[in-house]
Short mmCIF file of C-alpha atoms in Angstrom, two decimals:
data_model
loop_
_atom_site.label_atom_id
_atom_site.label_comp_id
_atom_site.label_asym_id
_atom_site.label_seq_id
_atom_site.Cartn_x
_atom_site.Cartn_y
_atom_site.Cartn_z
CA UNK A 1 -12.83 13.11 46.38
CA UNK A 2 -14.99 15.34 48.55
CA UNK A 3 -13.40 18.42 46.99
CA UNK A 4 -13.93 17.06 43.47
CA UNK A 5 -17.58 16.32 44.24
CA UNK A 6 -18.07 19.94 45.35
CA UNK A 7 -16.57 21.14 42.07
CA UNK A 8 -18.89 19.00 39.95
CA UNK A 9 -21.32 20.90 37.77
CA UNK A 10 -24.91 19.79 37.27
CA UNK A 11 -26.18 19.05 33.78
CA UNK A 12 -28.49 22.06 34.12
CA UNK A 13 -25.56 24.37 34.94
CA UNK A 14 -23.57 23.04 31.97
CA UNK A 15 -26.52 23.53 29.63
CA UNK A 16 -27.15 27.08 30.85
CA UNK A 17 -23.46 27.85 30.43
CA UNK A 18 -23.44 26.30 26.97
CA UNK A 19 -26.48 28.27 25.79
CA UNK A 20 -24.55 31.48 26.42
CA UNK A 21 -22.23 30.69 23.53
CA UNK A 22 -25.04 30.56 20.97
CA UNK A 23 -25.53 34.35 20.37
CA UNK A 24 -21.95 34.86 19.24
CA UNK A 25 -22.12 31.92 16.84
CA UNK A 26 -25.60 32.63 15.48
CA UNK A 27 -24.77 36.23 14.62
CA UNK A 28 -21.21 35.40 13.56
CA UNK A 29 -22.38 32.66 11.20
CA UNK A 30 -25.06 34.86 9.65
CA UNK A 31 -22.55 37.66 9.12
CA UNK A 32 -19.77 35.34 7.96
CA UNK A 33 -21.79 33.49 5.35
CA UNK A 34 -24.17 36.20 4.17
CA UNK A 35 -22.78 39.70 4.79
CA UNK A 36 -20.47 39.67 1.79
CA UNK A 37 -23.16 38.60 -0.69
CA UNK A 38 -25.65 40.94 1.04
CA UNK A 39 -23.41 43.99 0.61
CA UNK A 40 -22.61 43.13 -3.00
CA UNK A 41 -25.97 42.00 -4.39
CA UNK A 42 -28.64 43.42 -2.04
CA UNK A 43 -27.27 46.69 -0.64
CA UNK A 44 -25.40 47.07 -3.97
CA UNK A 45 -22.20 48.35 -2.41
CA UNK A 46 -19.27 48.42 -4.79
CA UNK A 47 -16.92 45.44 -4.30
CA UNK A 48 -14.02 47.75 -3.39
CA UNK A 49 -16.00 49.49 -0.63
CA UNK A 50 -17.46 46.16 0.52
CA UNK A 51 -13.90 44.91 1.02
CA UNK A 52 -13.14 48.01 3.11
CA UNK A 53 -16.23 47.42 5.29
CA UNK A 54 -15.39 43.74 5.84
CA UNK A 55 -11.70 44.40 6.44
CA UNK A 56 -12.18 47.38 8.77
CA UNK A 57 -14.95 45.65 10.72
CA UNK A 58 -12.88 42.53 11.31
CA UNK A 59 -9.74 44.45 12.25
CA UNK A 60 -11.69 46.66 14.64
CA UNK A 61 -13.28 43.54 16.09
CA UNK A 62 -9.81 42.13 16.68
CA UNK A 63 -8.57 45.32 18.34
CA UNK A 64 -11.50 45.43 20.75
CA UNK A 65 -10.75 41.97 22.18
CA UNK A 66 -7.57 42.91 24.10
CA UNK A 67 -9.16 46.26 25.02
CA UNK A 68 -12.12 44.49 26.57
CA UNK A 69 -9.76 41.98 28.17
CA UNK A 70 -7.88 44.86 29.79
CA UNK A 71 -11.01 46.51 31.16
CA UNK A 72 -12.32 43.18 32.46
CA UNK A 73 -9.07 42.61 34.33
CA UNK A 74 -9.59 46.01 36.00
CA UNK A 75 -13.25 45.37 36.81
CA UNK A 76 -13.90 44.84 40.53
CA UNK A 77 -15.87 41.88 41.79
CA UNK A 78 -19.53 42.55 42.51
CA UNK A 79 -22.19 40.38 44.07
CA UNK A 80 -23.13 39.37 40.51
CA UNK A 81 -19.50 38.51 39.66
CA UNK A 82 -16.87 40.27 37.58
CA UNK A 83 -17.87 38.96 34.15
CA UNK A 84 -21.67 38.79 34.27
CA UNK A 85 -22.26 42.59 34.37
CA UNK A 86 -20.42 42.91 31.03
CA UNK A 87 -22.72 40.33 29.46
CA UNK A 88 -25.88 41.96 30.80
CA UNK A 89 -25.04 45.56 29.88
CA UNK A 90 -23.77 44.86 26.35
CA UNK A 91 -26.77 42.80 25.19
CA UNK A 92 -29.42 45.51 24.48
CA UNK A 93 -27.01 47.71 22.50
CA UNK A 94 -25.64 44.72 20.57
CA UNK A 95 -29.05 43.64 19.29
CA UNK A 96 -29.88 47.16 18.08
CA UNK A 97 -26.65 47.52 16.12
CA UNK A 98 -26.99 44.00 14.66
CA UNK A 99 -30.48 44.74 13.34
CA UNK A 100 -29.30 47.97 11.69
CA UNK A 101 -26.54 46.12 9.82
CA UNK A 102 -29.26 44.38 7.77
CA UNK A 103 -31.20 47.56 7.06
CA UNK A 104 -30.70 49.36 3.73
CA UNK A 105 -30.90 53.11 4.45
CA UNK A 106 -32.73 55.30 1.95
CA UNK A 107 -29.80 57.66 1.42
CA UNK A 108 -27.89 58.41 -1.74
CA UNK A 109 -24.58 59.05 0.01
CA UNK A 110 -23.14 57.74 3.23
CA UNK A 111 -24.31 54.15 2.75
CA UNK A 112 -20.78 52.80 3.13
CA UNK A 113 -20.33 54.75 6.37
CA UNK A 114 -23.66 53.40 7.66
CA UNK A 115 -22.57 49.79 7.32
CA UNK A 116 -19.07 50.48 8.57
CA UNK A 117 -20.29 52.23 11.73
CA UNK A 118 -22.90 49.68 12.72
CA UNK A 119 -20.73 46.70 11.76
CA UNK A 120 -17.91 48.02 13.97
CA UNK A 121 -20.37 48.92 16.75
CA UNK A 122 -21.83 45.42 16.78
CA UNK A 123 -18.39 43.81 16.76
CA UNK A 124 -17.43 45.90 19.79
CA UNK A 125 -20.58 45.05 21.71
CA UNK A 126 -20.55 41.35 20.91
CA UNK A 127 -16.92 41.31 22.08
CA UNK A 128 -18.10 42.76 25.41
CA UNK A 129 -20.36 39.70 25.58
CA UNK A 130 -18.07 36.98 24.27
CA UNK A 131 -14.72 37.75 25.93
CA UNK A 132 -16.14 37.60 29.47
CA UNK A 133 -18.21 34.58 28.47
CA UNK A 134 -15.09 32.78 27.19
CA UNK A 135 -13.15 33.62 30.35
CA UNK A 136 -16.08 32.32 32.40
CA UNK A 137 -14.78 28.81 31.63
CA UNK A 138 -12.14 29.32 34.33
CA UNK A 139 -14.71 30.52 36.89
CA UNK A 140 -17.27 27.72 36.83
CA UNK A 141 -15.04 24.96 38.27
CA UNK A 142 -11.44 24.19 39.21
CA UNK A 143 -11.65 20.62 37.89
CA UNK A 144 -10.19 20.05 34.41
CA UNK A 145 -12.66 17.27 33.70
CA UNK A 146 -15.62 19.48 34.59
CA UNK A 147 -14.30 22.35 32.47
CA UNK A 148 -13.69 19.99 29.55
CA UNK A 149 -17.19 18.59 29.92
CA UNK A 150 -18.71 22.08 30.08
CA UNK A 151 -16.65 23.05 27.03
CA UNK A 152 -18.04 20.06 25.13
CA UNK A 153 -21.58 21.16 26.03
CA UNK A 154 -20.68 24.67 24.94
CA UNK A 155 -19.21 23.59 21.61
CA UNK A 156 -22.26 21.44 20.85
CA UNK A 157 -24.58 24.39 21.49
CA UNK A 158 -22.30 26.79 19.61
CA UNK A 159 -22.22 24.59 16.54
CA UNK A 160 -25.99 24.24 16.90
CA UNK A 161 -25.97 28.05 16.96
CA UNK A 162 -24.19 28.09 13.63
CA UNK A 163 -26.89 25.74 12.32
CA UNK A 164 -29.57 28.13 13.59
CA UNK A 165 -27.77 31.13 12.11
CA UNK A 166 -27.39 29.37 8.77
CA UNK A 167 -30.94 28.00 8.79
CA UNK A 168 -32.70 31.19 9.88
CA UNK A 169 -30.77 33.49 7.57
CA UNK A 170 -30.57 31.02 4.68
CA UNK A 171 -34.10 29.67 4.69
CA UNK A 172 -35.84 33.03 5.17
CA UNK A 173 -33.69 34.78 2.58
CA UNK A 174 -33.64 31.75 0.28
CA UNK A 175 -37.42 31.81 -0.14
CA UNK A 176 -37.09 35.14 -1.95
CA UNK A 177 -35.47 35.27 -5.39
CA UNK A 178 -32.89 38.03 -5.46
CA UNK A 179 -33.11 39.69 -8.89
CA UNK A 180 -30.02 39.70 -11.08
CA UNK A 181 -28.94 41.28 -14.35
CA UNK A 182 -28.78 38.68 -17.10
CA UNK A 183 -25.86 40.07 -19.06
CA UNK A 184 -22.67 41.28 -17.34
CA UNK A 185 -21.78 43.21 -20.50
CA UNK A 186 -24.25 45.94 -19.46
CA UNK A 187 -21.46 47.42 -17.37
CA UNK A 188 -19.03 47.96 -20.24
CA UNK A 189 -21.22 48.99 -23.17
CA UNK A 190 -22.53 52.33 -24.43
CA UNK A 191 -24.96 54.70 -22.79
CA UNK A 192 -27.90 52.90 -24.42
CA UNK A 193 -26.83 49.72 -22.64
CA UNK A 194 -26.55 51.62 -19.38
CA UNK A 195 -30.12 52.79 -19.93
CA UNK A 196 -31.13 49.16 -20.51
CA UNK A 197 -29.43 48.22 -17.24
CA UNK A 198 -31.35 50.95 -15.43
CA UNK A 199 -34.55 49.60 -16.98
CA UNK A 200 -33.74 46.12 -15.66
CA UNK A 201 -32.97 47.47 -12.20
CA UNK A 202 -36.23 49.41 -12.17
CA UNK A 203 -38.11 46.30 -13.28
CA UNK A 204 -36.57 44.29 -10.43
CA UNK A 205 -37.07 46.88 -7.69
CA UNK A 206 -40.04 45.08 -6.16
CA UNK A 207 -38.19 41.78 -5.86
CA UNK A 208 -35.13 43.50 -4.41
CA UNK A 209 -37.36 45.12 -1.79
CA UNK A 210 -38.70 41.68 -0.88
CA UNK A 211 -35.14 40.43 -0.49
CA UNK A 212 -34.23 43.33 1.78
CA UNK A 213 -37.32 42.70 3.91
CA UNK A 214 -36.38 39.03 4.19
CA UNK A 215 -32.95 39.96 5.56
CA UNK A 216 -34.58 42.21 8.17
CA UNK A 217 -37.04 39.49 9.22
CA UNK A 218 -34.13 37.07 9.67
CA UNK A 219 -32.29 39.70 11.73
CA UNK A 220 -35.35 40.14 13.96
CA UNK A 221 -35.57 36.40 14.66
CA UNK A 222 -31.85 36.20 15.45
CA UNK A 223 -32.09 39.21 17.78
CA UNK A 224 -34.86 37.45 19.73
CA UNK A 225 -32.68 34.34 20.15
CA UNK A 226 -29.76 36.51 21.28
CA UNK A 227 -31.81 37.96 24.15
CA UNK A 228 -33.24 34.57 25.16
CA UNK A 229 -29.81 32.91 25.34
CA UNK A 230 -28.33 35.79 27.32
CA UNK A 231 -31.13 35.51 29.89
CA UNK A 232 -30.61 31.75 30.29
CA UNK A 233 -26.87 32.27 30.81
CA UNK A 234 -27.23 35.03 33.41
CA UNK A 235 -29.98 33.29 35.38
CA UNK A 236 -28.58 29.76 35.20
CA UNK A 237 -24.81 30.11 35.81
CA UNK A 238 -23.02 31.12 38.98
CA UNK A 239 -19.64 32.79 38.60
CA UNK A 240 -17.31 31.38 41.28
CA UNK A 241 -14.45 33.61 42.27
CA UNK A 242 -12.66 30.86 44.19
CA UNK A 243 -12.58 28.55 41.15
CA UNK A 244 -9.69 30.46 39.59
CA UNK A 245 -7.69 31.42 42.66
CA UNK A 246 -4.70 29.69 44.24
CA UNK A 247 -3.55 29.95 47.85
CA UNK A 248 -0.52 32.08 46.89
CA UNK A 249 -2.35 34.51 44.60
CA UNK A 250 -1.12 38.10 44.62
CA UNK A 251 -2.34 40.80 42.22
CA UNK A 252 -0.15 41.62 39.20
CA UNK A 253 -0.66 44.61 36.87
CA UNK A 254 -2.21 44.15 33.43
CA UNK A 255 0.99 45.04 31.53
CA UNK A 256 3.06 42.68 33.67
CA UNK A 257 0.47 39.97 33.14
CA UNK A 258 0.40 40.63 29.39
CA UNK A 259 4.17 40.29 29.22
CA UNK A 260 4.05 37.04 31.16
CA UNK A 261 1.28 35.65 28.96
CA UNK A 262 3.06 36.52 25.70
CA UNK A 263 6.26 34.90 26.96
CA UNK A 264 4.47 31.66 27.78
CA UNK A 265 5.66 29.21 25.13
CA UNK A 266 2.70 26.77 25.04
CA UNK A 267 0.27 29.67 24.56
CA UNK A 268 2.18 31.14 21.64
CA UNK A 269 2.51 27.74 19.95
CA UNK A 270 -1.16 26.98 20.43
CA UNK A 271 -2.45 30.26 19.03
CA UNK A 272 0.02 30.08 16.12
CA UNK A 273 -1.40 26.71 15.09
CA UNK A 274 -5.03 27.71 15.42
CA UNK A 275 -4.32 31.05 13.77
CA UNK A 276 -3.80 29.40 10.40
CA UNK A 277 -6.61 26.90 11.00
CA UNK A 278 -8.98 29.77 11.71
CA UNK A 279 -7.81 31.59 8.61
CA UNK A 280 -8.56 28.55 6.47
CA UNK A 281 -12.11 28.16 7.73
CA UNK A 282 -12.76 31.92 7.68
CA UNK A 283 -11.87 32.05 3.99
CA UNK A 284 -14.13 29.08 3.33
CA UNK A 285 -16.96 30.64 5.34
CA UNK A 286 -16.71 34.09 3.79
CA UNK A 287 -16.63 32.95 0.16
CA UNK A 288 -18.66 29.74 0.16
CA UNK A 289 -22.01 31.37 -0.65
CA UNK A 290 -20.50 33.12 -3.68
CA UNK A 291 -18.68 29.90 -4.67
CA UNK A 292 -21.91 27.87 -4.62
CA UNK A 293 -23.84 30.59 -6.45
CA UNK A 294 -21.44 31.43 -9.26
CA UNK A 295 -18.80 28.69 -9.58
CA UNK A 296 -20.98 25.64 -8.93
CA UNK A 297 -24.15 27.27 -10.26
CA UNK A 298 -26.36 26.37 -7.27
CA UNK A 299 -27.96 29.79 -6.77
CA UNK A 300 -31.08 28.35 -5.13
CA UNK A 301 -29.31 25.62 -3.15
CA UNK A 302 -26.40 27.29 -1.40
CA UNK A 303 -28.31 27.92 1.84
CA UNK A 304 -29.16 24.20 2.04
CA UNK A 305 -25.54 23.21 1.39
CA UNK A 306 -24.41 25.51 4.20
CA UNK A 307 -27.04 23.96 6.45
CA UNK A 308 -25.71 20.47 5.64
CA UNK A 309 -22.22 21.54 6.74
CA UNK A 310 -23.43 22.92 10.06
CA UNK A 311 -25.76 20.01 10.84
CA UNK A 312 -22.90 17.59 10.22
CA UNK A 313 -20.66 19.63 12.51
CA UNK A 314 -23.27 19.68 15.28
CA UNK A 315 -23.84 15.93 15.21
CA UNK A 316 -20.11 15.12 15.34
CA UNK A 317 -19.14 17.33 18.31
CA UNK A 318 -19.86 14.48 20.80
CA UNK A 319 -17.67 12.18 18.69
CA UNK A 320 -14.72 14.56 18.87
CA UNK A 321 -15.22 14.99 22.62
CA UNK A 322 -14.99 11.19 22.98
CA UNK A 323 -12.03 11.07 20.60
CA UNK A 324 -9.95 13.66 22.46
CA UNK A 325 -10.72 11.94 25.77
CA UNK A 326 -9.69 8.55 24.37
CA UNK A 327 -6.69 9.49 22.21
CA UNK A 328 -5.66 12.94 23.45
CA UNK A 329 -6.16 16.48 22.20
CA UNK A 330 -3.06 16.67 19.99
CA UNK A 331 -4.08 13.52 18.11
CA UNK A 332 -7.60 14.93 17.73
CA UNK A 333 -6.08 18.07 16.17
CA UNK A 334 -4.15 16.11 13.56
CA UNK A 335 -7.00 13.80 12.62
CA UNK A 336 -9.85 16.29 12.84
CA UNK A 337 -8.45 19.27 10.99
CA UNK A 338 -6.59 17.31 8.29
CA UNK A 339 -9.77 15.41 7.39
CA UNK A 340 -11.06 18.50 5.57
CA UNK A 341 -8.22 18.53 3.02
CA UNK A 342 -9.38 15.80 0.58
CA UNK A 343 -12.90 17.19 0.48
CA UNK A 344 -11.79 20.78 -0.16
CA UNK A 345 -9.78 19.48 -3.09
CA UNK A 346 -12.63 17.30 -4.39
CA UNK A 347 -15.20 20.10 -4.49
CA UNK A 348 -13.18 22.08 -7.07
CA UNK A 349 -11.80 19.19 -9.14
CA UNK A 350 -15.08 17.36 -9.72
CA UNK A 351 -17.50 18.86 -12.24
CA UNK A 352 -20.46 20.70 -10.76
CA UNK A 353 -22.65 17.99 -9.24
CA UNK A 354 -25.23 18.64 -6.55
CA UNK A 355 -24.99 15.17 -4.95
CA UNK A 356 -21.19 15.30 -4.74
CA UNK A 357 -21.40 18.80 -3.27
CA UNK A 358 -23.72 17.61 -0.49
CA UNK A 359 -21.42 14.65 0.28
CA UNK A 360 -18.44 17.02 0.48
CA UNK A 361 -20.47 19.40 2.68
CA UNK A 362 -21.32 16.66 5.19
CA UNK A 363 -17.71 15.44 5.29
CA UNK A 364 -16.35 18.97 5.68
CA UNK A 365 -18.71 19.53 8.61
CA UNK A 366 -16.90 16.78 10.53
CA UNK A 367 -13.67 18.78 10.32
CA UNK A 368 -15.47 22.03 11.17
CA UNK A 369 -16.63 20.41 14.42
CA UNK A 370 -13.03 19.61 15.40
CA UNK A 371 -11.95 23.17 14.55
CA UNK A 372 -14.73 24.50 16.81
CA UNK A 373 -14.11 22.25 19.79
CA UNK A 374 -10.35 21.88 20.10
CA UNK A 375 -9.09 25.49 20.57
CA UNK A 376 -11.50 26.16 23.43
CA UNK A 377 -10.79 22.77 24.97
CA UNK A 378 -7.00 23.30 24.89
CA UNK A 379 -6.84 26.92 26.10
CA UNK A 380 -7.75 26.07 29.73
CA UNK A 381 -4.84 23.57 29.77
CA UNK A 382 -2.50 26.40 28.78
CA UNK A 383 -3.91 28.63 31.53
CA UNK A 384 -3.33 25.86 34.10
CA UNK A 385 0.24 25.40 32.89
CA UNK A 386 0.79 29.16 33.20
CA UNK A 387 -0.51 29.17 36.79
CA UNK A 388 1.99 26.50 37.78
CA UNK A 389 4.87 28.49 36.32
CA UNK A 390 3.60 31.80 37.79
CA UNK A 391 1.73 30.91 41.00
CA UNK A 392 1.91 34.49 42.27
CA UNK A 393 0.11 35.92 39.22
CA UNK A 394 -3.65 35.70 38.80
CA UNK A 395 -6.63 37.35 37.10
CA UNK A 396 -5.24 37.00 33.57
CA UNK A 397 -7.78 34.55 32.17
CA UNK A 398 -9.37 37.29 30.05
CA UNK A 399 -5.95 38.10 28.55
CA UNK A 400 -5.45 34.51 27.41
CA UNK A 401 -8.86 34.26 25.80
CA UNK A 402 -9.08 37.78 24.40
CA UNK A 403 -5.66 37.75 22.73
CA UNK A 404 -6.33 34.35 21.19
CA UNK A 405 -9.47 35.82 19.64
CA UNK A 406 -7.55 39.00 18.72
CA UNK A 407 -4.93 37.21 16.63
CA UNK A 408 -7.44 35.03 14.81
CA UNK A 409 -9.84 37.89 14.09
CA UNK A 410 -7.15 40.29 12.95
CA UNK A 411 -5.68 37.92 10.39
CA UNK A 412 -9.15 36.77 9.36
CA UNK A 413 -10.10 40.40 8.75
CA UNK A 414 -7.05 40.93 6.58
CA UNK A 415 -7.72 37.75 4.59
CA UNK A 416 -11.43 38.50 4.12
CA UNK A 417 -10.72 42.03 2.97
CA UNK A 418 -8.09 40.80 0.53
CA UNK A 419 -10.40 38.05 -0.78
CA UNK A 420 -13.20 40.55 -1.49
CA UNK A 421 -10.71 42.92 -3.09
CA UNK A 422 -9.36 40.10 -5.25
CA UNK A 423 -12.90 39.47 -6.51
CA UNK A 424 -13.08 43.13 -7.48
CA UNK A 425 -9.80 42.85 -9.39
CA UNK A 426 -11.07 39.68 -11.08
CA UNK A 427 -14.04 41.63 -12.44
CA UNK A 428 -16.91 40.78 -10.07
CA UNK A 429 -20.20 42.11 -11.43
CA UNK A 430 -22.69 43.32 -8.81
CA UNK A 431 -26.06 41.56 -9.16
CA UNK A 432 -24.82 39.59 -12.15
CA UNK A 433 -26.63 36.30 -12.85
CA UNK A 434 -23.23 34.92 -13.85
CA UNK A 435 -19.61 35.99 -13.37
CA UNK A 436 -16.50 36.05 -15.58
CA UNK A 437 -14.23 33.01 -15.59
CA UNK A 438 -11.59 34.97 -13.64
CA UNK A 439 -14.06 35.41 -10.75
CA UNK A 440 -14.93 31.71 -10.76
CA UNK A 441 -11.25 30.75 -10.69
CA UNK A 442 -10.59 33.20 -7.85
CA UNK A 443 -13.42 31.69 -5.83
CA UNK A 444 -11.93 28.21 -6.34
CA UNK A 445 -8.62 29.43 -4.95
CA UNK A 446 -10.30 31.08 -1.97
CA UNK A 447 -12.30 28.01 -0.89
CA UNK A 448 -9.83 25.26 -1.78
CA UNK A 449 -6.17 25.91 -2.57
CA UNK A 450 -5.51 28.64 0.01
CA UNK A 451 -7.37 26.92 2.92
CA UNK A 452 -5.59 23.62 2.21
CA UNK A 453 -2.19 25.35 2.34
CA UNK A 454 -3.09 27.09 5.62
CA UNK A 455 -4.26 23.82 7.21
CA UNK A 456 -1.02 22.06 6.27
CA UNK A 457 0.98 24.91 7.80
CA UNK A 458 -1.05 24.76 11.02
CA UNK A 459 -0.45 21.01 11.37
CA UNK A 460 3.30 21.62 11.21
CA UNK A 461 3.03 24.21 13.98
CA UNK A 462 1.04 21.87 16.23
CA UNK A 463 4.04 19.55 16.32
CA UNK A 464 5.71 22.15 18.56
CA UNK A 465 2.83 22.30 21.09
CA UNK A 466 4.22 20.75 24.31
CA UNK A 467 1.14 19.93 26.43
CA UNK A 468 0.22 16.29 25.82
CA UNK A 469 -1.97 14.03 27.96
CA UNK A 470 0.86 13.10 30.36
CA UNK A 471 1.69 16.78 30.87
CA UNK A 472 -1.97 17.55 31.54
CA UNK A 473 -2.20 14.88 34.27
CA UNK A 474 0.94 16.19 35.98
CA UNK A 475 -0.38 19.76 35.87
CA UNK A 476 -3.71 18.70 37.38
CA UNK A 477 -1.98 16.98 40.32
CA UNK A 478 0.38 19.93 40.86
CA UNK A 479 -2.51 22.44 40.85
CA UNK A 480 -4.38 20.42 43.45
CA UNK A 481 -1.31 20.40 45.69
CA UNK A 482 -0.79 24.14 45.22
CA UNK A 483 -4.37 24.94 46.17
#
């Protein structure tokens, strides 16, 4: 009892730790919901090249996670810790690259390369922040209950971060009407029609400039929040080296540790299940703004619908924390993630109705909260199970967290690139006030049919995950004895 009391974290420490997760979610949500429509309709990048930017950026983001995990595992301990220096040094460069993503350069050629370079640069730098921050979970306390509690605080703040990202980006940009071309047939008619299109674009230049300025203002606000949250994390959290070490710890090389991690059955089963869950919600996130704008016809409401989803998710995080404590994490997975299925089906089967869309958005947010909380709550259990099976191996926490993020980001990058490319094949018209029926049908598939199939597949995979509540209790007792 005395040992457990020493491992207890104060509410202030948990809040400071939780605030550190907000920058990743604020920027990630803004990019996830708005970058695609920004590239297509504001920066006016061709849909094919936009798909390359989104795909390459996501894949590069995925590749950097294990790279950063490797370098963290080789980083020596300092008086500030092993993880905190990464967070401090990456922050100033990350905010610069993020701001430049939302800037439209005044160049006739090289625009695609501009966005590709700064998108990849930001993904690298935010990985240098988020991977050590994720691994920090194992260095704030040795008690499972304290880590679970801190994770619940973190998930609440992170979902609140998605609300902030959605609200800041959506409300600032939403106050400006992005000009569009009334007739999509301008693109396929004669030269006189092309001249008419150019006349329209010239007429709308002022409004488009206002839209671009709005995106930059939103980026400036988000950058300020990024710095503030990083300061609170660094000043308010102490990284404890002893929290992750066992009495029998001996150093093991990175490659040996990687081999051990990838051969750990519970880890592979866990990431396989959440891989498809993440894919489902990534597809929904990346295409929902376009779906609301063109398929449902809510051009001036989509930012408010997104905000309803994120507010609902934020308010239900405490419920899911109570639910997993009362009924177990595996049960929470089945109930939480599957609850999105009927609402994803409803939103495409029911005729366009704003009230129904808001109801579906609030209900879907409940499932989004479960998808946010559960992976990060279950990963520490897998790390504890690994330590019991390999008591002589330590220092691999970053491998567990970074490769989980790697697999989800890599597949999400592939899916997002393919989804944008499929819109190009369907005939997406840049800056069109409306889209062809093929584009509307494609958007329905991308936000409903495909995510539902991926969720069902993930639920089947979770049946194989072996760590239930009884297993967790046994592991906790065994770890205490080993220490």
